C-alpha cells in the first residue's frame, strides 16, 4: 500500500477529537463517529451537548452505543498495522537527531510517540499496548521528544509553554520571583484548554471547508446546467437552421429548374425560327441562282418561259417583327424570393412552436387517476390511465373528495415548480381538462373556471374554449386529438397545447396558486349517442 493510501485509510478510522484510531467508536444521530471516551469527556466539559464536527445541538444527551461495525474495522486496521510491524525483517535504526525508542533492545528504532505518563518514547511496534490496553489508553501521547524525564514538569507558567523556557526563567529570575509574579497551572490542564481551542478552530475550519465544497458543487452544478442549456439551444438552433437550409435549397432548385425550363423554351423557339429561316434561305438561294442563270442566258425564248415561273414564286416572310422573347425570365427571381420569404416565415413559426413544446415536455410527470375522487358513473382502467362514462351508478361511499359532477382527479399533487402531462382526446366530442386545487369544490353547482379554482380547457358542441368567466372562444381549424397541459406554479401559468400540431392552444396567465394543484379530467356525458371514447393519459413522446 502506498503512503497516500495508508494516510487515507488511517483518516477513515481516526477520531476527530483525539486524532487517533477509534477506540470503542460511537455514532451520534447526526452521523459522526468518535471514541466513546472522547465524546463523553467533551460533553462533560461543556454546558450543551454539541457535535464537535457539525455543531448540532442535542436537547438531551444522546444514549451512546458502541458501533460494532466500525469498532471491528478499526480493530482490524490496528491489528493489520501491528502485523505489518511484526513481520518486518528489520526496521531501520534511528538517524542522528531523531528520538529513539526507549524499549528497543539492540538497534534503536525511531520513536513515533512519547508518553507523558510513562515518561518514555515508543516506536510503532512498542506503542501498540498504549493503543489496545485499557489501562494505557488514558495515557497522554505527544510527538516524540528527547530526555523526556528531564523536561517533564507538573506545573507550568500559563504564559510560557516550553518546559525548557520555564527552567531558564527559574534560573535567571529566581524561584521566589517566579512564584510571586507568575500563575501556575497543571500541564495537563493547560493542554486541555489549548486542545479545546484547537478543536473549536478545527470545527470552524471544517465548516469553512464544507462551505467551500458546497460552493464548488454549486458552481459546478450551475456550469453543468448552463452547458446543458447551451447544448439544448445549439441542438434546437441546428434543427431550425438545417430545416431552413433545406427549404432554401428546395426553393433554389425550383427556381433554377424554372429558369432552365424557360431557357429551353426560348432555345426551342429560336431553333424553330432558325430552321424556318434556313428553309426560306435555301429556297431563295435556288431562285437567285435561277435568276442569275437567266440573266446570263442568250436564249430569249427560255427567259420568257421561265420568267412567269419565277415571278409567281412565294413571297418571302417578313421577319422584321419576329423576336425571341426574353421577357419570359422577368419576375422569376422576385417570385422565388417572395416564395422563400413566405416559406421561411412559416417554417420558423412552425419550428419555434416545436421548440416551445419540446421545452415544456422536459417537465413531463407520471400522472395516474385517483379512484377515491371519481364520480360514481365513471369507469377507470386497471392501470388508472383511462376514464370513460359508464351506465351504472357504483355502490360506493360518497366521500367528501368524490365529485358529484362528472370528473376525477390525478393522484399526484404539486406545490411548486413546473409539470406537464398529455391526454388523448381522439374520438370525443365533449371533454374538460386542466388542473384544480386540493381544496376546490366537489359537490353542488360550481363552474370549472378560475373563479372556482379550476383552470380548464373545454370542448363542447364542437367548440373549443378556455373555461373562464366569460368563456374564451377559441377558433381552431381542427380539433386536437392529443392535448398537453403545462403548469408553472411560481409564474402562475397554465397552458394547453395541441401536441400533434405542436401549437399553443390557450393559456391562463397571472394565476395565484395558494394550495397544491392536481390534474383534472372530465370525459363528459354522452351526447346524441356519441362521446363514448375514453380520456387516456398518454406517455410523453418528445417532439422531434
XYZ file of C-alpha atoms in Angstrom:
544
model
C 0.000 0.000 0.000
C 1.346 3.467 -0.906
C 1.946 6.154 1.683
C -1.025 8.126 0.349
C -3.266 5.068 0.675
C -2.079 4.445 4.234
C -2.839 8.022 5.225
C -6.241 7.806 3.589
C -7.061 4.518 5.384
C -5.914 5.900 8.731
C -8.078 9.012 8.303
C -11.152 6.818 7.833
C -10.721 5.318 11.308
C -9.413 8.366 13.183
C -11.372 10.116 15.936
C -11.557 13.875 15.258
C -11.169 14.601 18.984
C -8.111 12.544 19.990
C -6.843 12.334 16.396
C -6.090 8.650 16.886
C -7.596 5.368 15.670
C -11.094 4.815 17.104
C -11.398 3.118 20.488
C -14.950 1.976 21.290
C -16.382 4.124 18.452
C -19.909 5.506 18.850
C -22.090 7.253 16.250
C -24.183 10.346 17.003
C -27.616 10.920 15.442
C -26.041 13.451 13.056
C -23.898 10.659 11.575
C -20.440 11.489 13.014
C -18.174 8.989 14.800
C -15.996 9.496 17.910
C -14.309 7.437 20.585
C -16.839 6.879 23.353
C -14.462 8.269 25.999
C -13.562 11.299 23.864
C -17.137 12.410 23.171
C -18.211 11.714 26.764
C -15.379 13.868 28.148
C -16.169 16.541 25.565
C -19.800 16.719 26.656
C -18.833 16.601 30.364
C -16.692 19.721 29.868
C -19.416 21.698 28.039
C -22.807 23.015 29.130
C -24.553 21.877 25.938
C -24.220 18.587 24.127
C -22.920 19.700 20.744
C -21.423 17.645 17.914
C -17.786 18.802 17.569
C -17.949 18.417 13.773
C -21.279 19.901 12.640
C -22.260 21.853 15.817
C -25.654 20.105 16.004
C -27.132 20.781 19.460
C -28.805 17.862 21.273
C -31.568 18.899 23.678
C -30.882 15.834 25.809
C -27.643 13.889 25.954
C -27.937 11.030 23.448
C -27.555 7.491 24.645
C -24.288 6.306 23.130
C -23.794 2.743 21.981
C -20.620 1.338 20.519
C -20.829 0.947 16.740
C -19.819 -2.686 16.422
C -19.200 -2.469 12.685
C -16.780 0.474 12.869
C -15.214 -0.978 16.043
C -14.414 -4.251 14.262
C -12.978 -2.465 11.232
C -10.864 -0.160 13.439
C -9.606 -3.166 15.391
C -8.740 -4.940 12.124
C -6.936 -1.831 10.924
C -4.994 -1.590 14.180
C -4.178 -5.307 14.081
C -3.138 -5.008 10.439
C -0.758 -2.199 11.374
C 0.601 -4.333 14.191
C 1.050 -7.362 11.951
C 2.874 -5.339 9.330
C 5.180 -4.042 12.011
C 5.805 -7.543 13.382
C 6.661 -9.115 10.048
C 9.240 -6.504 9.112
C 12.580 -8.172 8.762
C 14.403 -5.244 10.363
C 13.406 -1.655 10.969
C 15.986 1.000 10.156
C 17.833 2.449 13.124
C 17.011 5.979 14.248
C 19.117 8.586 12.489
C 21.124 11.281 14.190
C 18.835 13.877 15.727
C 15.800 11.525 15.732
C 14.228 10.395 19.034
C 14.955 6.734 19.796
C 12.549 4.151 21.179
C 13.284 3.586 24.891
C 12.059 -0.014 24.753
C 14.005 -1.327 21.753
C 16.978 -3.513 22.628
C 19.875 -3.753 20.273
C 19.187 -1.471 17.311
C 17.293 1.601 18.492
C 14.337 2.353 16.155
C 12.883 5.807 15.587
C 10.166 6.696 18.135
C 6.811 7.967 16.850
C 5.219 8.934 20.199
C 6.240 9.896 23.725
C 4.032 9.129 26.740
C 3.766 11.843 29.413
C 2.606 9.298 31.982
C 5.273 6.658 31.372
C 7.919 9.279 30.584
C 9.139 7.123 27.701
C 9.174 7.183 23.892
C 7.985 4.317 21.680
C 8.367 3.101 18.108
C 5.360 1.810 16.158
C 5.708 -1.732 17.461
C 6.178 -0.866 21.151
C 3.458 1.811 21.067
C 0.777 -0.805 20.318
C -0.051 -1.562 24.021
C -0.943 2.102 24.524
C -3.441 1.767 21.676
C -5.024 -1.517 22.761
C -4.606 -1.973 26.542
C -7.469 -0.394 28.502
C -5.234 0.796 31.374
C -2.842 2.501 28.956
C -5.405 4.185 26.735
C -5.817 7.059 29.189
C -2.104 7.982 28.951
C -1.405 11.196 27.130
C 0.697 10.720 23.973
C 2.619 13.536 22.317
C 5.052 13.879 19.450
C 8.375 12.223 20.400
C 10.837 14.331 22.439
C 14.354 13.614 23.788
C 15.169 13.321 27.518
C 11.523 13.276 28.433
C 12.153 12.729 32.164
C 14.354 15.853 32.373
C 11.859 18.035 30.547
C 8.723 16.993 32.424
C 7.167 19.454 34.863
C 3.821 19.176 36.602
C 3.477 22.945 36.945
C 3.782 25.364 34.064
C 3.565 29.128 33.581
C 0.434 29.903 31.581
C 2.464 32.452 29.617
C 5.289 30.057 28.835
C 4.625 26.656 27.321
C 8.025 25.078 26.704
C 9.462 23.381 29.839
C 12.995 24.406 28.798
C 11.964 28.078 28.784
C 10.387 27.634 32.241
C 13.627 26.258 33.652
C 15.509 29.172 32.086
C 13.001 31.595 33.662
C 13.502 29.983 37.111
C 17.260 30.026 36.755
C 17.539 33.660 35.693
C 14.863 35.242 37.902
C 14.919 33.004 40.932
C 12.228 30.764 42.318
C 10.792 33.410 44.675
C 10.376 35.975 41.899
C 8.825 33.393 39.605
C 6.430 32.157 42.302
C 5.272 35.654 43.243
C 4.863 37.033 39.741
C 3.559 34.063 37.780
C 0.424 31.956 37.945
C 0.965 28.204 37.777
C -1.448 25.689 36.254
C -1.040 21.934 35.739
C 0.422 20.985 32.375
C -2.491 18.695 31.595
C -4.993 21.445 32.400
C -3.242 23.942 30.145
C -3.012 21.370 27.344
C -6.692 20.526 27.675
C -7.534 24.221 27.355
C -5.403 24.566 24.263
C -6.862 21.370 22.814
C -10.366 22.766 23.360
C -9.338 25.894 21.464
C -7.796 23.790 18.713
C -10.951 21.666 18.486
C -13.018 24.816 18.144
C -10.626 26.047 15.459
C -10.807 22.652 13.747
C -14.613 22.770 13.745
C -14.526 26.264 12.238
C -12.041 25.159 9.585
C -14.096 22.066 8.785
C -17.196 24.236 8.479
C -15.363 26.534 6.079
C -14.112 23.508 4.154
C -17.689 22.259 3.893
C -18.875 25.702 2.776
C -16.163 25.837 0.116
C -17.052 22.339 -1.074
C -20.725 23.296 -1.255
C -19.847 26.445 -3.178
C -17.662 24.432 -5.575
C -20.531 21.969 -6.028
C -22.959 24.853 -6.580
C -20.688 26.439 -9.195
C -20.153 23.069 -10.894
C -23.907 22.485 -10.972
C -24.508 25.948 -12.411
C -21.848 25.343 -15.048
C -23.359 21.926 -15.822
C -26.866 23.375 -16.167
C -25.509 26.190 -18.328
C -23.675 23.688 -20.523
C -26.775 21.508 -20.852
C -28.902 24.565 -21.692
C -26.340 25.652 -24.288
C -26.322 22.148 -25.801
C -30.115 22.171 -26.000
C -30.133 25.602 -27.618
C -27.479 24.564 -30.125
C -29.460 21.426 -30.951
C -32.636 23.462 -31.385
C -30.816 26.053 -33.499
C -29.209 23.328 -35.613
C -32.626 21.770 -36.208
C -34.135 25.128 -37.223
C -31.287 26.192 -39.496
C -30.966 22.738 -41.055
C -34.660 22.791 -41.899
C -34.460 26.355 -43.237
C -31.371 25.468 -45.244
C -33.262 22.561 -46.799
C -36.188 24.833 -47.638
C -33.816 27.383 -49.230
C -32.181 24.619 -51.243
C -35.608 23.348 -52.371
C -36.721 26.816 -53.482
C -33.344 27.406 -55.121
C -33.696 24.133 -57.012
C -37.244 25.075 -58.097
C -36.015 28.493 -59.222
C -33.107 27.045 -61.192
C -35.384 24.453 -62.756
C -37.929 27.131 -63.756
C -35.258 29.348 -65.299
C -33.776 26.368 -67.098
C -37.171 25.365 -68.481
C -37.703 28.926 -69.672
C -34.245 28.906 -71.252
C -35.022 25.656 -73.051
C -38.356 27.064 -74.271
C -36.631 30.156 -75.671
C -33.917 27.982 -77.168
C -36.507 25.802 -78.902
C -38.302 28.873 -80.212
C -35.013 30.221 -81.564
C -34.202 26.867 -83.143
C -37.617 26.755 -84.816
C -37.141 30.303 -86.160
C -33.670 29.472 -87.444
C -34.912 26.268 -89.066
C -37.675 28.139 -90.842
C -35.286 30.923 -91.878
C -32.773 28.428 -93.179
C -35.506 26.706 -95.218
C -36.546 30.029 -96.705
C -32.917 30.950 -97.271
C -32.377 27.722 -99.167
C -35.386 28.349 -101.402
C -34.371 31.938 -102.106
C -30.831 30.822 -102.910
C -32.176 28.427 -105.567
C -34.361 31.151 -107.095
C -31.471 33.623 -107.066
C -29.297 31.092 -108.902
C -32.008 30.614 -111.484
C -32.354 34.364 -111.994
C -28.624 34.792 -112.415
C -28.612 31.938 -114.941
C -31.413 33.551 -116.994
C -29.629 36.866 -116.903
C -26.531 35.269 -118.403
C -28.514 33.245 -120.962
C -28.901 34.432 -124.567
C -31.942 32.248 -125.116
C -34.706 34.825 -125.049
C -37.439 32.271 -125.526
C -36.291 30.321 -122.419
C -36.069 33.575 -120.472
C -39.668 34.464 -121.306
C -40.844 30.950 -120.499
C -39.021 30.921 -117.114
C -39.940 34.493 -116.106
C -43.542 33.632 -115.422
C -42.464 30.782 -113.071
C -40.017 32.971 -111.145
C -42.412 35.879 -110.874
C -45.081 33.643 -109.338
C -42.707 32.202 -106.650
C -43.941 32.593 -102.978
C -43.238 35.941 -101.347
C -40.669 35.610 -98.552
C -41.949 36.023 -94.965
C -41.434 39.413 -93.322
C -39.095 38.648 -90.397
C -38.598 42.249 -89.257
C -41.128 41.960 -86.408
C -40.149 38.469 -85.304
C -38.335 38.409 -81.870
C -37.169 35.767 -79.413
C -38.979 36.930 -76.249
C -36.525 37.475 -73.366
C -39.282 38.767 -71.093
C -40.217 35.217 -70.091
C -37.462 35.407 -67.378
C -38.752 38.612 -65.906
C -40.163 38.264 -62.351
C -38.813 34.756 -61.821
C -36.221 35.808 -59.264
C -38.590 38.170 -57.474
C -41.229 35.440 -57.317
C -38.699 32.924 -55.957
C -37.508 35.383 -53.277
C -41.087 36.158 -52.237
C -41.814 32.434 -52.007
C -38.641 31.988 -49.960
C -39.667 34.725 -47.519
C -43.123 33.218 -47.078
C -41.759 29.689 -46.661
C -39.104 30.752 -44.152
C -41.680 32.699 -42.130
C -43.996 29.689 -41.983
C -41.174 27.264 -41.184
C -39.736 29.483 -38.450
C -43.137 29.762 -36.775
C -43.668 26.016 -37.062
C -40.198 25.183 -35.723
C -40.460 27.663 -32.861
C -43.720 26.028 -31.840
C -41.981 22.646 -31.799
C -39.129 24.076 -29.760
C -41.592 25.559 -27.261
C -43.474 22.278 -26.930
C -40.203 20.382 -26.575
C -39.170 22.796 -23.823
C -42.270 22.140 -21.723
C -42.197 18.387 -22.429
C -38.981 18.105 -20.430
C -41.116 18.697 -17.311
C -43.276 15.627 -18.020
C -44.573 13.795 -14.920
C -46.262 10.448 -14.474
C -49.960 11.001 -13.711
C -52.497 8.371 -12.635
C -56.188 8.721 -11.779
C -57.459 8.726 -8.190
C -60.467 6.359 -7.816
C -61.412 7.984 -4.500
C -62.278 11.231 -6.311
C -64.050 9.704 -9.342
C -67.759 10.356 -9.938
C -69.731 7.160 -9.302
C -70.632 6.831 -13.012
C -67.011 6.898 -14.150
C -65.063 3.744 -15.005
C -61.284 3.716 -14.595
C -58.891 1.277 -16.273
C -56.812 -1.102 -14.155
C -53.661 0.938 -14.745
C -55.591 4.112 -13.776
C -54.602 5.791 -17.053
C -58.032 5.819 -18.783
C -61.505 7.033 -17.811
C -64.880 6.851 -19.552
C -68.532 7.227 -18.603
C -70.455 4.144 -17.557
C -74.189 3.389 -17.472
C -74.471 2.130 -13.892
C -74.059 4.085 -10.682
C -71.450 2.389 -8.454
C -72.442 1.458 -4.927
C -69.540 3.183 -3.134
C -69.313 5.546 -0.157
C -69.929 9.185 -1.106
C -66.655 10.571 0.285
C -66.073 14.347 0.625
C -63.364 14.284 -2.041
C -65.566 12.450 -4.585
C -67.011 14.531 -7.439
C -70.748 14.963 -7.703
C -70.265 16.139 -11.297
C -68.612 14.003 -13.977
C -64.955 14.362 -13.047
C -61.882 12.733 -11.496
C -58.521 13.985 -10.195
C -54.990 12.736 -10.627
C -53.318 11.185 -7.607
C -50.231 13.370 -7.915
C -50.224 16.867 -6.382
C -47.800 19.739 -6.995
C -46.989 22.707 -4.781
C -44.039 24.207 -6.661
C -42.013 24.075 -9.850
C -43.265 23.073 -13.292
C -45.039 19.953 -14.557
C -46.541 18.676 -17.813
C -48.773 15.783 -18.911
C -50.603 14.726 -22.094
C -54.129 13.372 -22.617
C -55.512 11.696 -25.721
C -58.989 13.053 -26.608
C -59.304 11.420 -30.039
C -62.866 10.377 -30.959
C -64.509 12.542 -28.296
C -66.987 15.350 -28.926
C -67.084 16.722 -25.356
C -64.417 16.865 -22.621
C -62.839 19.100 -19.972
C -59.145 19.039 -18.976
C -56.912 21.092 -16.705
C -55.891 21.481 -13.072
C -57.573 22.399 -9.813
C -56.610 22.866 -6.170
C -56.852 20.229 -3.462
C -59.445 22.422 -1.684
C -61.706 23.156 -4.686
C -65.425 22.336 -4.674
C -66.526 18.795 -5.480
C -70.221 18.961 -4.573
C -73.163 21.023 -5.735
C -73.218 23.569 -8.527
C -69.952 25.250 -9.492
C -68.187 26.407 -12.625
C -64.896 24.823 -13.588
C -63.315 28.260 -14.008
C -60.502 30.172 -12.240
C -63.087 31.862 -10.023
C -63.767 28.396 -8.526
C -60.049 27.407 -8.565
C -60.343 25.425 -11.817
C -58.130 26.211 -14.823
C -59.526 24.124 -17.666
C -59.912 23.758 -21.444
C -63.284 22.542 -22.711
C -64.653 21.012 -25.922
C -68.436 21.471 -26.096
C -70.679 21.105 -29.146
C -67.649 21.069 -31.442
C -66.424 24.356 -29.995
C -63.202 24.700 -28.057
C -62.912 27.359 -25.375
C -60.985 28.335 -22.275
C -63.320 27.789 -19.327
C -63.187 31.336 -17.946
C -65.929 33.717 -16.879
C -66.969 34.546 -19.554
C -65.625 31.575 -21.621
C -62.917 32.382 -24.199
C -63.988 31.065 -27.625
C -61.042 29.517 -29.466
C -61.406 29.363 -33.232
C -59.279 26.474 -34.466
C -59.030 24.955 -37.922
C -59.130 21.447 -36.473
C -59.821 19.888 -33.077
C -56.783 18.486 -31.243
C -56.517 14.727 -30.773
C -53.923 14.936 -28.014
C -53.745 17.810 -25.510
C -50.669 18.740 -23.454
C -51.161 20.539 -20.117
C -48.260 22.593 -18.708
C -48.167 24.389 -15.337
C -45.567 26.789 -13.944
C -46.526 27.118 -10.283
C -44.335 30.133 -9.447
C -45.180 32.008 -12.665
C -48.920 31.398 -12.247
C -49.192 29.896 -15.741
C -51.436 27.124 -17.118
C -51.022 26.380 -20.850
C -52.689 23.909 -23.212
C -51.017 22.551 -26.360
C -52.148 20.694 -29.471
C -49.413 18.045 -29.313
C -49.700 16.785 -32.908
C -49.651 20.318 -34.341
C -47.043 21.452 -31.776
C -49.185 24.556 -31.271
C -50.208 26.540 -28.200
C -53.998 26.491 -27.847
C -54.628 28.729 -24.839
C -53.013 29.969 -21.605
C -54.229 31.205 -18.234
C -51.697 33.804 -17.026
C -51.217 35.720 -13.793
C -52.794 32.915 -11.736
C -52.312 32.855 -7.975
C -51.896 29.327 -6.606
C -52.221 29.165 -2.819
C -52.812 25.412 -2.486
C -51.500 22.226 -4.066
C -52.588 21.605 -7.661
C -53.904 18.311 -9.069
C -54.679 17.290 -12.686
C -58.418 17.328 -13.506
C -60.241 15.156 -16.080
C -63.864 15.024 -17.246
C -64.899 12.757 -20.161
C -68.347 14.481 -20.055
C -71.758 12.952 -20.814
C -72.954 11.097 -23.889
C -74.388 13.478 -26.487
C -76.560 12.281 -29.400
C -75.308 8.736 -28.964
C -71.660 9.865 -29.252
C -68.723 10.667 -26.985
C -68.118 7.086 -25.821
C -64.326 7.238 -26.281
C -62.226 7.421 -23.090
C -59.796 10.078 -21.978
C -56.332 8.470 -21.999
C -53.298 9.759 -20.094
C -50.507 9.217 -22.628
C -46.800 8.687 -22.162
C -44.993 11.795 -23.408
C -43.172 11.198 -26.677
C -40.865 14.191 -27.066
C -41.445 16.213 -30.224
C -38.671 15.906 -32.801
